[in-house]
Amino acid sequence: MTASVRTLVNQPYKYGFITDIESEAIPRGLSEDVIRLISAKKNEPEFMLEFRLRAYRHWLKMTEPTWQRATYPAIDYQNIVYYSAPKQQEKLGSLDEVDPTLLDTFEKLGIPLSEQKRLTNVAVDAIFDSVSVATTFKEKLAEEGVIFCSISEAVQKYPDLIQKYLGSVVPVGDNFYAALNSAVFSDGSFVYIPKNTRCPMELSTYFRINNGDSGQFERTLIVAEEGSSVSYLEGCTAPMFDTNQLHAAVVELVALDNAEIKYSTVQNWFAGDENGKGGIYNFVTKRGLCQGVNSKISWTQVETGSAITWKYPSCVLVGDNSVGEFYSVALTNNRQQADTGTKMVHVGKNTRSTIVSKGISAGRSENSYRGLVKIGPKADGARNYSQCDSMLIGDTAGANTFPYIQVQNNSAKVEHEASTSKIGEDQLFYFAQRGISAEDAVSMMISGFCRDVFNQLPMEFAVEADRLLSLKLEGSVG
Amino acid sequence: MIVENSEVILSVKDLTASVEGTPILKGVSLDVKAGEIHAIMGPNGSGKSTFSKVLAGHPSYEVTGGEIRFKGENLLELEPEERARTGVFLAFQYPLEIPGVSNLDFLRVAYNSRQKHKGLEELDAFDFDELVQEKLDIVKMNASFLNRSVNEGFSGGEKKRNEILQMALLEPTLAILDETDSGLDIDALKIVANGVTQLTTPENAVILITHYQRLLNYIQPDYVHVMEGGRIVTTGGKELALELEERGYEWVTEPEATEARV
């Protein structure tokens, strides 16, 4: 055990406050009645209730997966509150009617929603526990025909689109958590980009869990019509509770001919304390369908929070010449566990995919990359390049790489590279001997390590991500 | 060069140190004055490299006794980065590879930390680039090295030249070169030695740690110390190195051999 690389200590989690707001929640537990209640509360059309019930019936027959490299006590699904909403006026006409407490909450999180203070050129959908509280720049986007609203609103206003695409990429019975989400999801964002439209601004959803007993089950659906393009970013935080909250989201992306979707995530859910008490269980299904020719879906994720992260943003490359990308930085510290990666499924001809995964493990955390590259029999000329790098800080963290490669076409070309590096006492001493402090040394090494991924993030968020990682490791060495 | 009445830069007295509980240094005393070049020679395992790391403050080595004063200040009270900023430089025997951090950024941050410590102006990327271009000549390095990651994929000789480049930028008061000659071919050795010679002034001092006297053909030491069993057992002028080369270490380290010589 080295003397100077001490156990890594997190910067106190600065998003850990709780908003005191009266909320309306339904009793704990899950049953058909609860699902009917959620659906009724949201005044949903019949097809949505059917969708939910179908999912629920699947879920009842499914068992919780155990293959991921993470250990946690059994989750009692009957002890979770499946719907929680801040009490406020129904039917908001404008942002002025949003409860000021909520606006303050988001302002504190660095997401100003009021007209004057908004982030320029970024439209935000703010989701608090189970519901969307505000969406900015809606009218401006509507001028271009872009739809950006909460998924509840979309169910009411655009049922045809929802019925056509919801569950088309992640079917209701896809996996245990996707089925659960399909049964009980309460809100999320919906994006629709019409033909040949380039979305004029960044779209962003900010998720905030506030209620200590509620799970968050959000649903995001993005549809990019032929020749359109959009860049979308989601951010997440939660208060510090000493219990665990379940977050089981489903994200579906559909890209038609020549369309492009760029989806970025900066995830900073509460990670639990240094002994692993509390924190979010982040069990998420994210999948993009490159349905059209020459379409492209690009996932970029910076995963720094959650007690357990378990997600594999994937691309199904159906359209010929379509492109899938996955760029990921996953940082784990203390007792965090992350099992994350991607699936690239090549179906069409000349489909290409790139995977760049960077795992940083500190403290006593476990960080695993798990990825599948599958080349189908008809995917002539398909190509994949994967690069998985791990960095260990100190000598008590774990890093694993589990690449799965399945090739059914002889003309395919698949490359996989992996490396492991370490920030240990000797590296830090080398920096120190040149007059560079341990904190600066770690930050330089981490920035360098993550550069390939941060370069993929929208400008404003790349800086934010860099800062976030430094903060997470601050005070970690010395 | 030995300068009369010059300032004592480094004063080590009865220094003892251990690593993981095993004593390595067992009472080292050494005075180094401004302008001087000292060579410390000795067989493998004699404590030479440990001595250099203890001077620089490597956290794996525990100082168990004695004192180290640097320009009158108690060096043992300073953190490794503070020692570096006050002018102690260690050229590593095995320079570390730092993937993802460009050599140029590394050099600039190191240079600026020194500037800041001295209360001097920190250089921006453009001014620093000019400065570093001048220094490259000293070690005959190609500018393309600056854009590569620190030491990553460098040959042994390139790594050592990179160490001397850092020394040239940081202008240390005391430079300790830990086996800088090991693994170098004759051309690289000449370049490194020539670089060190150019950087030697009446105001600074150099400690060369080496196993062979080969390097001393190119850098003339004022004193040669022989270390054995964690102590300096003999001190002499540069001719001592030649004698060691010829007769091996045994005649100074084994008492009987020494007697036989007399």
XYZ file of C-alpha atoms in Angstrom:
740
model
C 0.000 0.000 0.000
C 1.516 3.278 -1.023
C 1.688 6.057 1.480
C 0.883 9.076 -0.613
C -1.946 7.861 -2.808
C -4.541 7.859 -0.108
C -8.092 6.798 -0.381
C -9.794 9.141 -2.735
C -12.168 11.545 -1.153
C -14.944 13.187 -3.059
C -15.476 16.877 -3.140
C -18.714 17.221 -1.178
C -21.555 16.597 -3.614
C -22.866 20.077 -4.227
C -26.170 19.063 -5.785
C -27.212 17.145 -2.688
C -29.837 19.554 -1.405
C -33.523 18.675 -1.128
C -36.215 21.004 -2.380
C -38.991 21.414 0.145
C -42.059 21.282 -1.992
C -45.387 19.660 -1.503
C -45.672 16.729 -3.792
C -48.381 14.436 -4.822
C -47.379 10.826 -4.697
C -49.241 7.595 -4.997
C -48.796 4.817 -2.431
C -45.788 2.552 -2.654
C -45.868 -0.600 -4.666
C -46.655 -1.864 -8.119
C -49.771 -3.576 -9.443
C -52.086 -3.319 -12.398
C -54.117 -0.847 -10.399
C -51.107 1.366 -9.865
C -50.423 1.355 -13.591
C -54.037 2.220 -14.345
C -53.791 5.003 -11.776
C -50.652 6.463 -13.356
C -52.241 6.280 -16.774
C -55.425 7.890 -15.496
C -53.536 10.665 -13.716
C -51.912 11.461 -16.995
C -55.210 11.241 -18.816
C -53.704 8.902 -21.369
C -55.369 7.460 -24.437
C -56.239 3.793 -24.427
C -53.228 2.709 -26.495
C -50.879 4.000 -23.800
C -52.613 2.069 -21.057
C -52.405 -1.022 -23.243
C -48.716 -0.377 -23.816
C -48.117 -0.127 -20.090
C -50.122 -3.186 -19.194
C -48.429 -5.250 -21.886
C -45.083 -4.229 -20.449
C -46.197 -4.992 -16.911
C -47.337 -8.485 -17.871
C -43.968 -9.115 -19.485
C -42.199 -7.796 -16.442
C -44.074 -10.122 -14.107
C -42.641 -13.066 -16.023
C -39.082 -11.740 -16.065
C -36.333 -12.133 -13.515
C -33.881 -9.519 -12.454
C -30.595 -9.881 -14.344
C -27.533 -10.785 -12.329
C -24.800 -11.017 -14.933
C -23.486 -7.484 -14.522
C -20.401 -6.968 -12.440
C -22.064 -5.206 -9.551
C -23.272 -6.303 -6.172
C -26.106 -4.704 -4.249
C -28.829 -5.795 -1.870
C -32.057 -7.047 -3.416
C -34.394 -4.279 -4.537
C -37.900 -4.407 -3.104
C -40.030 -3.305 -6.025
C -43.099 -3.061 -3.817
C -41.387 -0.471 -1.647
C -40.904 2.103 -4.379
C -43.146 5.051 -5.102
C -43.858 4.939 -8.808
C -45.333 8.362 -9.226
C -44.380 11.599 -7.519
C -45.082 15.066 -8.821
C -44.621 18.500 -7.336
C -48.047 19.971 -6.627
C -48.621 22.909 -8.877
C -51.208 24.374 -11.130
C -52.401 22.061 -13.833
C -51.832 23.030 -17.449
C -49.099 25.554 -17.440
C -49.613 28.291 -19.926
C -46.176 29.786 -19.581
C -43.070 29.579 -17.475
C -44.355 32.380 -15.287
C -46.819 29.930 -13.829
C -44.159 27.473 -12.742
C -43.753 27.257 -8.991
C -40.889 29.625 -8.079
C -39.459 26.959 -5.766
C -38.910 24.756 -8.780
C -37.372 27.545 -10.822
C -35.047 28.227 -7.885
C -34.120 24.564 -7.686
C -33.064 24.453 -11.292
C -31.319 27.789 -11.020
C -29.288 26.393 -8.113
C -28.373 23.469 -10.314
C -27.064 25.867 -12.919
C -30.051 25.419 -15.227
C -31.831 28.764 -15.356
C -35.259 28.390 -16.915
C -36.550 31.952 -16.732
C -36.620 33.960 -19.964
C -33.888 36.394 -19.000
C -31.310 33.969 -17.733
C -31.613 31.074 -20.119
C -28.633 29.401 -21.636
C -28.384 30.874 -25.069
C -28.873 28.476 -27.871
C -29.812 25.587 -25.618
C -33.440 24.614 -25.162
C -34.089 22.856 -21.846
C -36.771 20.436 -20.697
C -36.598 20.307 -16.898
C -37.874 17.160 -15.223
C -38.482 17.073 -11.477
C -39.155 13.626 -10.042
C -41.814 12.200 -12.282
C -42.891 15.187 -14.334
C -41.639 17.779 -16.719
C -41.963 21.210 -15.126
C -40.845 23.420 -17.951
C -39.544 23.427 -21.479
C -37.794 26.488 -22.807
C -37.660 27.871 -26.362
C -40.635 25.768 -27.418
C -42.114 28.442 -29.668
C -38.845 29.257 -31.326
C -38.327 25.599 -32.132
C -41.872 25.267 -33.396
C -41.118 27.842 -36.077
C -38.787 25.287 -37.615
C -41.304 22.507 -37.103
C -39.201 20.981 -34.352
C -41.199 19.416 -31.558
C -39.530 19.468 -28.147
C -41.789 18.776 -25.210
C -42.364 16.405 -22.352
C -43.404 12.949 -23.391
C -46.699 13.316 -21.465
C -47.552 16.307 -23.585
C -46.542 14.427 -26.715
C -48.879 11.565 -25.817
C -51.725 14.090 -25.772
C -50.723 16.218 -28.730
C -48.969 13.818 -31.076
C -50.432 10.386 -30.321
C -49.758 9.141 -33.851
C -46.031 9.735 -33.567
C -45.920 8.198 -30.111
C -47.890 5.180 -31.162
C -45.664 4.686 -34.185
C -42.302 5.027 -32.503
C -42.626 4.349 -28.773
C -41.258 0.876 -28.106
C -40.110 0.522 -31.707
C -36.447 0.455 -30.738
C -36.683 -0.920 -27.213
C -39.682 -3.291 -27.166
C -41.712 -3.471 -23.962
C -40.285 -6.872 -23.087
C -36.691 -6.062 -24.035
C -35.240 -6.541 -20.588
C -36.295 -6.464 -16.961
C -35.753 -2.757 -16.391
C -36.998 -1.668 -19.798
C -40.205 -3.600 -19.127
C -40.533 -1.953 -15.720
C -39.964 1.458 -17.272
C -42.509 0.803 -20.041
C -45.080 -0.069 -17.416
C -44.621 2.886 -15.106
C -42.715 5.677 -16.860
C -44.059 9.006 -15.841
C -42.289 11.556 -17.974
C -39.343 12.344 -20.146
C -38.652 14.242 -23.319
C -39.928 13.917 -26.825
C -38.089 15.314 -29.807
C -39.224 15.280 -33.391
C -37.135 16.827 -36.136
C -38.993 17.141 -39.447
C -37.565 16.338 -42.868
C -34.460 18.190 -43.999
C -34.347 20.277 -40.850
C -31.277 21.028 -38.919
C -32.356 21.676 -35.338
C -31.346 25.308 -34.750
C -30.215 24.844 -31.152
C -28.942 22.255 -28.713
C -31.740 20.418 -26.981
C -31.263 19.426 -23.412
C -33.156 17.645 -20.690
C -32.270 18.035 -17.084
C -33.385 15.286 -14.731
C -33.717 15.890 -11.030
C -34.774 13.279 -8.495
C -36.039 14.991 -5.339
C -38.249 12.503 -3.536
C -36.291 10.027 -1.406
C -38.735 7.175 -1.922
C -39.595 7.582 -5.534
C -37.967 5.898 -8.435
C -37.406 7.864 -11.569
C -38.565 6.151 -14.705
C -38.210 8.516 -17.551
C -38.692 7.858 -21.179
C -37.030 9.733 -23.970
C -37.878 9.395 -27.618
C -36.093 11.204 -30.415
C -37.151 10.850 -34.021
C -35.065 12.406 -36.785
C -36.811 12.393 -40.150
C -34.989 12.097 -43.467
C -32.119 14.499 -43.889
C -32.518 16.078 -40.453
C -30.062 16.478 -37.617
C -30.141 17.210 -33.892
C -27.797 17.406 -30.948
C -29.299 16.509 -27.594
C -27.857 16.558 -24.104
C -29.107 15.232 -20.802
C -27.869 16.059 -17.316
C -28.813 14.443 -14.052
C -28.449 15.163 -10.332
C -30.160 14.049 -7.138
C -30.122 14.975 -3.450
C -28.069 12.976 -0.994
C -30.119 10.360 0.764
C -28.706 7.506 2.746
C -31.058 5.134 0.987
C -30.779 4.093 -2.638
C -33.093 5.335 -5.339
C -33.809 3.431 -8.486
C -33.493 5.187 -11.793
C -34.544 3.009 -14.703
C -34.825 5.042 -17.854
C -35.375 4.088 -21.458
C -34.110 6.182 -24.331
C -35.021 5.420 -27.921
C -33.563 7.137 -30.957
C -34.723 6.714 -34.531
C -32.728 8.093 -37.443
C -34.234 7.838 -40.913
C -32.410 8.244 -44.261
C -29.454 10.637 -44.053
C -30.458 11.784 -40.571
C -28.047 12.372 -37.729
C -28.603 12.265 -33.970
C -25.959 13.178 -31.467
C -26.878 12.270 -27.914
C -24.701 13.368 -25.020
C -25.066 12.596 -21.340
C -23.404 14.126 -18.349
C -24.561 11.951 -15.487
C -23.883 13.139 -11.962
C -26.477 11.384 -9.834
C -25.600 11.183 -6.168
C -23.011 8.427 -5.864
C -23.400 7.506 -2.240
C -20.971 8.472 0.484
C -17.386 7.253 0.778
C -18.583 4.070 2.486
C -21.060 3.324 -0.256
C -24.147 4.361 1.702
C -26.912 5.801 -0.426
C -26.738 6.769 -4.055
C -28.679 6.110 -7.205
C -29.016 2.765 -8.938
C -28.785 3.853 -12.543
C -30.148 0.974 -14.631
C -30.775 2.378 -18.026
C -31.585 1.085 -21.507
C -30.509 3.358 -24.342
C -30.686 2.313 -27.926
C -30.589 4.033 -31.274
C -31.903 2.685 -34.532
C -30.137 3.804 -37.686
C -33.071 2.839 -39.805
C -32.293 4.858 -42.914
C -29.396 4.770 -45.341
C -26.418 6.967 -44.447
C -27.906 7.720 -41.084
C -25.745 8.307 -38.054
C -26.198 8.018 -34.305
C -23.520 9.119 -31.931
C -23.602 8.537 -28.167
C -21.295 10.468 -25.891
C -21.496 9.879 -22.172
C -19.664 11.195 -19.167
C -20.682 9.025 -16.253
C -19.461 10.289 -12.907
C -22.281 9.686 -10.470
C -24.585 6.897 -9.245
C -23.793 4.163 -6.767
C -24.265 1.662 -9.563
C -24.299 2.477 -13.247
C -25.461 -0.175 -15.584
C -26.041 0.956 -19.144
C -25.080 0.231 -22.706
C -26.114 2.936 -25.159
C -26.309 0.974 -28.380
C -26.749 1.370 -32.116
C -28.602 -0.937 -34.432
C -27.216 -0.186 -37.876
C -29.925 -1.287 -40.278
C -29.608 1.277 -43.073
C -26.794 0.708 -45.562
C -23.760 2.939 -44.909
C -25.119 3.945 -41.538
C -22.730 4.934 -38.755
C -22.777 4.289 -35.015
C -20.475 5.910 -32.500
C -19.980 5.541 -28.787
C -17.679 7.767 -26.792
C -17.604 7.226 -23.075
C -15.840 8.398 -19.961
C -16.866 6.550 -16.823
C -15.339 7.665 -13.566
C -15.859 5.705 -10.379
C -14.615 6.599 -6.937
C -15.070 5.333 -3.389
C -17.511 2.378 -3.529
C -19.106 3.156 -6.887
C -19.688 0.379 -9.364
C -20.046 0.906 -13.081
C -20.688 -1.726 -15.705
C -21.099 0.195 -18.899
C -20.337 -0.009 -22.585
C -22.228 -0.370 -25.804
C -23.644 -2.704 -28.401
C -23.029 -2.105 -32.079
C -25.226 -4.326 -34.175
C -24.336 -4.210 -37.861
C -27.193 -5.303 -40.096
C -26.838 -3.241 -43.297
C -24.023 -3.110 -45.829
C -20.944 -0.935 -45.286
C -22.063 0.013 -41.833
C -19.391 1.491 -39.614
C -19.031 1.840 -35.877
C -16.511 3.399 -33.534
C -16.206 2.747 -29.823
C -13.956 4.820 -27.617
C -14.299 3.984 -23.939
C -12.281 5.503 -21.119
C -12.704 4.122 -17.627
C -11.187 5.852 -14.626
C -11.287 3.991 -11.329
C -10.296 5.413 -7.986
C -10.896 4.554 -4.350
C -12.370 1.077 -3.920
C -14.562 1.325 -6.955
C -15.178 -1.176 -9.728
C -15.309 -0.007 -13.320
C -16.073 -2.391 -16.148
C -16.386 -1.896 -19.864
C -18.714 -4.375 -21.497
C -19.323 -4.156 -25.214
C -20.762 -6.214 -28.014
C -19.852 -5.826 -31.674
C -22.094 -7.966 -33.801
C -21.748 -8.201 -37.562
C -24.733 -9.865 -39.209
C -24.544 -12.118 -42.283
C -25.725 -9.386 -44.673
C -23.461 -6.655 -43.364
C -20.956 -6.773 -46.231
C -17.990 -4.494 -45.735
C -18.930 -3.629 -42.159
C -16.216 -2.115 -40.040
C -15.726 -1.559 -36.357
C -12.969 0.066 -34.410
C -12.961 -0.245 -30.631
C -10.611 1.294 -28.172
C -10.985 0.640 -24.459
C -8.623 2.331 -22.082
C -8.594 2.032 -18.340
C -6.886 4.257 -15.862
C -6.359 3.260 -12.272
C -5.810 5.828 -9.565
C -4.162 4.312 -6.525
C -4.060 0.583 -6.002
C -7.406 -0.372 -4.522
C -9.690 0.189 -7.510
C -10.643 -2.369 -10.125
C -10.944 -2.099 -13.899
C -12.253 -4.752 -16.252
C -12.864 -5.008 -19.964
C -15.325 -7.488 -21.418
C -15.415 -7.201 -25.191
C -17.752 -9.536 -27.060
C -17.275 -9.843 -30.806
C -19.599 -11.854 -33.043
C -18.901 -11.808 -36.753
C -21.040 -13.619 -39.303
C -19.690 -12.008 -42.451
C -16.236 -12.644 -43.895
C -15.811 -9.211 -45.405
C -16.107 -7.470 -42.049
C -13.207 -5.784 -40.384
C -13.182 -5.507 -36.598
C -10.405 -3.955 -34.558
C -10.086 -3.867 -30.818
C -7.435 -2.067 -28.816
C -7.153 -1.874 -25.068
C -4.751 -0.329 -22.617
C -4.393 0.157 -18.908
C -2.499 2.970 -17.299
C -2.066 4.035 -13.765
C -1.803 7.201 -11.779
C 0.327 5.971 -8.963
C 2.891 7.279 -6.615
C 5.688 7.216 -9.189
C 3.784 9.262 -11.773
C 2.811 11.807 -9.145
C 6.381 11.968 -7.886
C 7.618 12.662 -11.393
C 5.215 15.615 -11.665
C 6.073 16.758 -8.146
C 9.765 16.668 -8.943
C 9.028 19.145 -11.718
C 7.185 21.395 -9.285
C 3.673 20.309 -10.275
C 1.202 19.626 -7.457
C -0.595 16.298 -7.223
C -3.947 17.922 -7.982
C -2.660 19.540 -11.147
C -0.920 16.335 -12.120
C -4.104 14.283 -11.801
C -6.109 16.872 -13.665
C -3.587 16.972 -16.518
C -3.477 13.210 -16.777
C -7.260 12.841 -16.625
C -7.870 15.584 -19.210
C -5.365 13.977 -21.519
C -6.873 10.577 -20.980
C -10.396 11.794 -21.726
C -9.598 14.178 -24.571
C -10.882 11.927 -27.374
C -14.252 11.762 -25.666
C -14.543 15.372 -24.473
C -13.838 16.541 -28.011
C -17.157 14.954 -28.958
C -19.193 16.939 -26.442
C -20.868 20.217 -27.364
C -18.486 23.070 -26.506
C -20.215 24.386 -23.373
C -20.424 20.937 -21.888
C -16.887 19.841 -22.689
C -15.555 22.488 -20.337
C -18.152 21.502 -17.752
C -17.234 17.830 -18.026
C -13.545 18.526 -17.617
C -14.260 20.580 -14.511
C -16.610 17.961 -13.136
C -13.989 15.223 -13.314
C -11.411 17.417 -11.600
C -13.914 18.196 -8.856
C -14.738 14.550 -8.389
C -11.112 13.718 -7.794
C -10.197 16.827 -5.845
C -8.450 16.069 -2.601
C -7.965 12.542 -3.782
C -4.204 12.495 -3.710
C -1.475 14.028 -1.693
C 34.824 23.907 -10.715
C 36.002 24.416 -7.167
C 35.514 28.032 -6.182
C 37.097 29.382 -3.027
C 34.591 30.509 -0.385
C 31.595 29.737 -2.537
C 28.256 29.140 -0.896
C 27.395 25.694 0.457
C 24.320 24.676 -1.518
C 23.738 21.272 -0.042
C 24.778 20.028 3.325
C 23.920 16.453 4.298
C 24.802 15.167 7.746
C 24.555 11.582 9.032
C 21.575 10.898 6.836
C 19.844 7.581 7.392
C 16.848 6.368 5.439
C 14.914 3.180 4.896
C 12.400 1.801 2.463
C 9.608 -0.429 3.771
C 11.463 -0.772 7.043
C 14.777 -1.832 5.505
C 17.602 0.610 6.252
C 19.370 1.645 3.033
C 21.250 4.810 3.912
C 23.318 4.356 7.040
C 24.883 7.725 7.687
C 25.632 9.781 4.585
C 27.406 13.093 4.953
C 28.182 15.346 2.019
C 28.743 19.050 1.389
C 28.261 20.502 -2.058
C 29.242 24.090 -2.868
C 28.157 26.311 -5.707
C 30.056 25.637 -8.902
C 31.015 22.086 -8.007
C 30.360 18.824 -9.791
C 30.293 15.765 -7.562
C 30.221 12.214 -8.836
C 28.846 9.496 -6.619
C 29.915 6.065 -7.731
C 29.533 2.650 -6.257
C 28.375 -0.863 -6.921
C 24.726 -1.791 -7.428
C 22.730 -1.678 -4.231
C 25.134 0.658 -2.469
C 22.425 3.292 -1.916
C 23.295 5.816 -4.656
C 19.843 5.964 -6.230
C 18.157 5.924 -2.832
C 20.229 8.942 -1.879
C 19.033 10.831 -4.952
C 15.381 9.962 -4.276
C 15.651 10.939 -0.628
C 17.057 14.311 -1.658
C 14.098 14.814 -3.982
C 11.604 13.611 -1.357
C 10.224 10.402 -2.863
C 7.382 9.304 -0.537
C 8.445 5.650 -0.472
C 11.651 6.480 1.369
C 11.533 7.263 5.032
C 14.228 9.463 6.510
C 15.089 8.006 9.909
C 17.855 10.342 11.004
C 20.297 13.090 10.098
C 19.636 16.292 8.244
C 19.630 17.843 4.819
C 20.025 21.574 4.396
C 19.567 23.174 1.029
C 20.690 26.790 0.730
C 20.473 26.880 4.518
C 16.885 25.631 4.595
C 15.757 22.343 6.142
C 14.928 20.368 3.016
C 13.223 17.583 4.930
C 10.402 19.907 5.877
C 9.499 20.541 2.257
C 7.129 18.554 0.076
C 8.632 17.105 -3.116
C 7.054 19.811 -5.304
C 8.341 22.543 -2.966
C 11.835 21.112 -3.144
C 11.599 21.167 -6.921
C 10.404 24.768 -6.940
C 13.244 25.912 -4.689
C 15.734 24.469 -7.164
C 16.322 20.765 -6.553
C 16.161 18.845 -9.808
C 16.365 15.098 -10.237
C 17.012 13.638 -13.676
C 15.352 10.236 -13.381
C 17.091 6.982 -14.100
C 13.821 5.747 -15.598
C 11.806 8.778 -16.726
C 8.084 8.002 -16.576
C 5.798 7.876 -19.584
C 2.723 10.067 -19.170
C 0.202 9.181 -21.883
C -2.189 11.929 -22.960
C -0.159 14.821 -21.547
C 1.819 16.629 -24.207
C 5.460 17.205 -23.525
C 5.041 20.888 -24.276
C 2.192 21.299 -21.754
C 4.123 19.371 -19.153
C 7.202 21.530 -19.636
C 5.184 24.726 -19.545
C 3.305 23.854 -16.367
C 6.558 22.806 -14.708
C 8.292 25.986 -15.859
C 5.439 28.196 -14.701
C 5.227 26.544 -11.286
C 8.886 27.518 -10.859
C 8.271 31.049 -12.131
C 5.349 31.475 -9.796
C 7.408 30.288 -6.856
C 10.092 32.839 -7.670
C 7.492 35.568 -8.072
C 8.283 35.873 -11.751
C 5.926 36.190 -14.645
C 4.351 32.983 -15.953
C 4.689 32.527 -19.690
C 1.770 31.976 -22.016
C 1.866 29.262 -24.650
C 3.401 31.533 -27.312
C 6.230 32.975 -25.224
C 6.970 29.611 -23.752
C 7.188 28.088 -27.200
C 9.930 30.549 -28.113
C 11.850 29.801 -24.942
C 11.652 26.069 -25.400
C 12.833 26.281 -29.011
C 16.092 27.839 -27.803
C 16.596 25.137 -25.216
C 16.013 22.321 -27.676
C 19.407 23.024 -29.229
C 21.173 22.209 -25.982
C 20.081 18.589 -26.235
C 19.774 18.538 -30.038
C 16.116 17.582 -29.845
C 13.694 17.916 -32.688
C 10.668 20.155 -32.037
C 8.377 17.250 -32.909
C 9.108 15.818 -29.467
C 7.182 18.658 -27.908
C 3.873 17.565 -29.332
C 4.179 13.986 -28.285
C 3.023 12.701 -24.915
C 5.639 12.976 -22.186
C 8.246 10.260 -22.835
C 5.663 8.026 -24.481
C 7.322 5.876 -27.084
C 10.615 7.732 -26.630
C 13.800 5.707 -26.978
C 16.050 5.429 -23.929
C 18.298 8.163 -25.258
C 15.371 10.446 -26.083
C 14.011 10.106 -22.575
C 17.331 11.099 -21.074
C 17.665 14.054 -23.415
C 14.164 15.085 -22.433
C 15.286 15.070 -18.796
C 18.167 17.390 -19.639
C 15.787 19.620 -21.606
C 13.699 19.942 -18.440
C 16.829 20.768 -16.503
C 17.686 23.443 -19.058
C 14.249 25.026 -18.630
C 14.067 24.823 -14.868
C 17.646 26.030 -14.267
C 18.008 24.239 -10.931
C 20.463 25.250 -8.229
C 21.182 21.600 -7.596
C 20.835 19.033 -10.360
C 21.046 15.362 -9.416
C 21.544 13.092 -12.399
C 20.640 9.544 -11.467
C 22.440 7.157 -13.818
C 21.684 9.444 -16.702
C 24.367 7.620 -18.687
C 22.815 4.182 -18.373
C 21.420 2.781 -21.589
C 22.911 5.513 -23.755
C 24.959 4.912 -26.878
C 28.084 6.975 -27.305
C 26.460 9.698 -29.430
C 23.587 10.192 -27.015
C 26.029 10.169 -24.125
C 28.031 12.981 -25.728
C 24.901 15.029 -26.354
C 23.712 14.587 -22.765
C 27.139 15.301 -21.291
C 27.586 18.320 -23.489
C 24.149 19.579 -22.428
C 24.976 19.215 -18.746
C 28.325 20.969 -19.211
C 26.637 23.894 -20.916
C 24.217 24.214 -18.028
C 26.877 24.256 -15.337
C 27.588 27.690 -13.882
C 29.457 29.019 -10.830
C 26.067 29.460 -9.149
C 24.750 25.942 -9.405
C 25.979 22.462 -8.610
C 25.628 18.993 -10.050
C 25.619 15.568 -8.457
C 26.242 12.790 -10.965
C 25.247 9.353 -9.848
C 26.849 6.725 -12.016
C 28.036 3.207 -12.011
C 30.705 3.652 -14.663
C 33.303 6.311 -15.169
C 32.402 6.551 -18.878
C 30.269 9.666 -18.329
C 33.135 11.286 -16.451
C 35.175 11.327 -19.649
C 32.783 13.992 -20.831
C 31.809 15.731 -17.619
C 34.768 16.466 -15.402
C 33.862 16.062 -11.724
C 35.571 18.039 -8.988
C 35.004 15.267 -6.469
C 34.381 11.573 -6.764
C 32.712 9.780 -3.856
C 32.421 6.051 -3.549
C 29.331 4.755 -1.830
C 29.053 1.329 -0.318
C 26.606 -0.156 2.166
C 24.715 3.103 2.527
C 27.747 5.256 3.342
C 30.300 7.295 1.475
C 33.465 5.279 2.060
C 36.027 7.159 -0.014
C 36.303 10.592 -1.549
C 38.859 11.732 -4.068
C 39.432 13.776 -7.204
C 38.587 12.772 -10.751
C 41.551 10.398 -10.866
C 39.701 8.185 -8.356
C 37.155 7.389 -11.029
C 39.861 6.197 -13.392
C 41.329 4.011 -10.728
C 37.907 2.536 -9.996
C 37.436 1.798 -13.645
C 40.723 -0.033 -13.740
C 40.601 -1.895 -10.468
C 36.901 -2.302 -9.740
C 35.113 -1.299 -6.563
C 36.497 -4.020 -4.387
C 39.739 -2.322 -3.517
C 37.866 0.519 -1.844
C 34.952 -1.420 -0.441
C 36.706 -4.540 0.852
C 39.088 -3.687 3.710
C 41.477 -6.586 2.979
C 41.724 -5.593 -0.656
C 42.560 -2.073 0.426
C 45.257 -3.351 2.742
C 46.708 -5.490 0.008
C 47.040 -2.417 -2.124
C 49.053 -0.553 0.476
